[in-house]
Amino acid sequence: MGGLLSRNSSKLSTADERHLARKCNTVATAYSKCHKANPNEPRACNNLQTSLVMCYAADLCKEASEAHQKCYMSVINTGYYQGRRACELEVDGLKKCLSKCK
């Protein structure tokens, strides 16, 4: 699953893994291709990685996903969220939550 989750996750059922694989397949494929096309430019695929994290987290990390969505919508609508112009802290929260799903 894009390297973000273990294929043998003890917290996910096989059906849940299949659901996430189908749901996030397009973004996962795009991220994988981007990563292969830009082996010396790891930052080139940051937006795709964030999209992939958001896709997985929407199902697996509801609270962190809601916090990210709130930040994201505020940045889109006003340009800021709590004085920041980006949601890196919330994305880090999503990644941390997903790492616990391994």
PDB file of C-alpha atoms in Angstrom:
ATOM      1  CA  MET A   1       0.000   0.000   0.000  1.00  0.00           C
ATOM      2  CA  GLY A   2       2.438   2.575  -1.168  1.00  0.00           C
ATOM      3  CA  GLY A   3       4.894   1.729   1.602  1.00  0.00           C
ATOM      4  CA  LEU A   4       2.731   3.523   4.133  1.00  0.00           C
ATOM      5  CA  LEU A   5       1.098   0.440   5.571  1.00  0.00           C
ATOM      6  CA  SER A   6       2.323  -3.073   6.018  1.00  0.00           C
ATOM      7  CA  ARG A   7       0.701  -5.671   3.801  1.00  0.00           C
ATOM      8  CA  ASN A   8       0.408  -7.922   6.852  1.00  0.00           C
ATOM      9  CA  SER A   9      -1.168  -5.353   9.116  1.00  0.00           C
ATOM     10  CA  SER A  10      -2.536  -7.004  12.233  1.00  0.00           C
ATOM     11  CA  LYS A  11      -5.085  -4.211  12.698  1.00  0.00           C
ATOM     12  CA  LEU A  12      -6.656  -4.472   9.241  1.00  0.00           C
ATOM     13  CA  SER A  13      -8.800  -7.251   7.938  1.00  0.00           C
ATOM     14  CA  THR A  14      -8.172  -8.599   4.464  1.00  0.00           C
ATOM     15  CA  ALA A  15     -11.409  -6.965   3.328  1.00  0.00           C
ATOM     16  CA  ASP A  16     -10.282  -3.607   4.744  1.00  0.00           C
ATOM     17  CA  GLU A  17      -6.925  -3.908   2.998  1.00  0.00           C
ATOM     18  CA  ARG A  18      -8.671  -4.686  -0.310  1.00  0.00           C
ATOM     19  CA  HIS A  19     -11.038  -1.738   0.168  1.00  0.00           C
ATOM     20  CA  LEU A  20      -8.141   0.669   0.792  1.00  0.00           C
ATOM     21  CA  ALA A  21      -6.153  -0.747  -2.120  1.00  0.00           C
ATOM     22  CA  ARG A  22      -9.104  -0.143  -4.477  1.00  0.00           C
ATOM     23  CA  LYS A  23      -9.965   3.252  -3.015  1.00  0.00           C
ATOM     24  CA  CYS A  24      -6.403   4.594  -3.080  1.00  0.00           C
ATOM     25  CA  ASN A  25      -5.116   2.734  -6.152  1.00  0.00           C
ATOM     26  CA  THR A  26      -4.947   5.713  -8.510  1.00  0.00           C
ATOM     27  CA  VAL A  27      -2.975   7.869  -6.081  1.00  0.00           C
ATOM     28  CA  ALA A  28      -0.777   4.937  -5.016  1.00  0.00           C
ATOM     29  CA  THR A  29       0.060   4.171  -8.647  1.00  0.00           C
ATOM     30  CA  ALA A  30       0.804   7.824  -9.427  1.00  0.00           C
ATOM     31  CA  TYR A  31       3.018   8.112  -6.344  1.00  0.00           C
ATOM     32  CA  SER A  32       4.908   4.927  -7.209  1.00  0.00           C
ATOM     33  CA  LYS A  33       5.514   6.092 -10.787  1.00  0.00           C
ATOM     34  CA  CYS A  34       6.574   9.554  -9.616  1.00  0.00           C
ATOM     35  CA  HIS A  35       8.993   8.044  -7.112  1.00  0.00           C
ATOM     36  CA  LYS A  36      10.525   5.802  -9.799  1.00  0.00           C
ATOM     37  CA  ALA A  37      10.750   8.675 -12.291  1.00  0.00           C
ATOM     38  CA  ASN A  38      12.439  10.973  -9.771  1.00  0.00           C
ATOM     39  CA  PRO A  39      14.899   8.813  -7.809  1.00  0.00           C
ATOM     40  CA  ASN A  40      17.203  11.761  -7.100  1.00  0.00           C
ATOM     41  CA  GLU A  41      14.433  14.235  -6.279  1.00  0.00           C
ATOM     42  CA  PRO A  42      12.531  12.846  -3.273  1.00  0.00           C
ATOM     43  CA  ARG A  43      10.588  16.090  -2.787  1.00  0.00           C
ATOM     44  CA  ALA A  44       9.188  15.895  -6.325  1.00  0.00           C
ATOM     45  CA  CYS A  45       6.467  13.528  -5.136  1.00  0.00           C
ATOM     46  CA  ASN A  46       5.547  15.198  -1.824  1.00  0.00           C
ATOM     47  CA  ASN A  47       2.080  16.275  -2.966  1.00  0.00           C
ATOM     48  CA  LEU A  48       1.254  12.773  -4.202  1.00  0.00           C
ATOM     49  CA  GLN A  49       2.544  11.280  -0.970  1.00  0.00           C
ATOM     50  CA  THR A  50       0.326  13.648   1.013  1.00  0.00           C
ATOM     51  CA  SER A  51      -2.662  12.701  -1.145  1.00  0.00           C
ATOM     52  CA  LEU A  52      -1.937   9.031  -0.521  1.00  0.00           C
ATOM     53  CA  VAL A  53      -1.616   9.595   3.221  1.00  0.00           C
ATOM     54  CA  MET A  54      -4.920  11.481   3.190  1.00  0.00           C
ATOM     55  CA  CYS A  55      -6.621   8.660   1.282  1.00  0.00           C
ATOM     56  CA  TYR A  56      -5.544   5.982   3.762  1.00  0.00           C
ATOM     57  CA  ALA A  57      -6.103   8.161   6.815  1.00  0.00           C
ATOM     58  CA  ALA A  58      -9.677   9.027   5.833  1.00  0.00           C
ATOM     59  CA  ASP A  59     -10.643   5.454   6.752  1.00  0.00           C
ATOM     60  CA  LEU A  60      -8.042   4.560   9.363  1.00  0.00           C
ATOM     61  CA  CYS A  61      -7.408   7.752  11.321  1.00  0.00           C
ATOM     62  CA  LYS A  62     -10.708   9.599  11.602  1.00  0.00           C
ATOM     63  CA  GLU A  63      -9.681  12.117  14.272  1.00  0.00           C
ATOM     64  CA  ALA A  64      -6.377  13.039  12.649  1.00  0.00           C
ATOM     65  CA  SER A  65      -8.072  13.139   9.262  1.00  0.00           C
ATOM     66  CA  GLU A  66     -10.703  15.566  10.553  1.00  0.00           C
ATOM     67  CA  ALA A  67      -7.969  17.810  12.013  1.00  0.00           C
ATOM     68  CA  HIS A  68      -6.172  17.814   8.673  1.00  0.00           C
ATOM     69  CA  GLN A  69      -9.372  18.530   6.756  1.00  0.00           C
ATOM     70  CA  LYS A  70     -10.128  21.496   9.034  1.00  0.00           C
ATOM     71  CA  CYS A  71      -6.637  22.903   8.452  1.00  0.00           C
ATOM     72  CA  TYR A  72      -6.744  22.220   4.721  1.00  0.00           C
ATOM     73  CA  MET A  73     -10.103  23.922   4.224  1.00  0.00           C
ATOM     74  CA  SER A  74      -8.997  26.934   6.258  1.00  0.00           C
ATOM     75  CA  VAL A  75      -5.808  27.293   4.189  1.00  0.00           C
ATOM     76  CA  ILE A  76      -7.776  26.933   0.949  1.00  0.00           C
ATOM     77  CA  ASN A  77     -10.451  29.448   2.009  1.00  0.00           C
ATOM     78  CA  THR A  78      -8.386  32.020   3.902  1.00  0.00           C
ATOM     79  CA  GLY A  79      -4.741  31.276   3.153  1.00  0.00           C
ATOM     80  CA  TYR A  80      -4.010  30.512   6.810  1.00  0.00           C
ATOM     81  CA  TYR A  81      -4.750  28.114   9.644  1.00  0.00           C
ATOM     82  CA  GLN A  82      -3.670  29.126  13.124  1.00  0.00           C
ATOM     83  CA  GLY A  83      -1.155  31.532  11.626  1.00  0.00           C
ATOM     84  CA  ARG A  84       0.330  28.931   9.276  1.00  0.00           C
ATOM     85  CA  ARG A  85       0.101  28.752   5.489  1.00  0.00           C
ATOM     86  CA  ALA A  86       0.403  24.949   5.306  1.00  0.00           C
ATOM     87  CA  CYS A  87      -0.771  21.886   7.203  1.00  0.00           C
ATOM     88  CA  GLU A  88       2.514  20.044   7.749  1.00  0.00           C
ATOM     89  CA  LEU A  89       1.760  19.408  11.427  1.00  0.00           C
ATOM     90  CA  GLU A  90      -1.556  17.777  10.529  1.00  0.00           C
ATOM     91  CA  VAL A  91       0.051  15.705   7.759  1.00  0.00           C
ATOM     92  CA  ASP A  92       2.663  14.548  10.280  1.00  0.00           C
ATOM     93  CA  GLY A  93      -0.226  13.569  12.572  1.00  0.00           C
ATOM     94  CA  LEU A  94      -1.760  11.514   9.765  1.00  0.00           C
ATOM     95  CA  LYS A  95       1.552   9.769   9.121  1.00  0.00           C
ATOM     96  CA  LYS A  96       2.057   9.046  12.799  1.00  0.00           C
ATOM     97  CA  CYS A  97      -1.426   7.562  13.073  1.00  0.00           C
ATOM     98  CA  LEU A  98      -0.894   5.424   9.952  1.00  0.00           C
ATOM     99  CA  SER A  99       2.411   4.143  11.297  1.00  0.00           C
ATOM    100  CA  LYS A 100       0.463   2.715  14.237  1.00  0.00           C
ATOM    101  CA  CYS A 101      -1.653   0.713  11.785  1.00  0.00           C
ATOM    102  CA  LYS A 102       1.377  -1.341  10.711  1.00  0.00           C
TER     103      LYS A 102
END
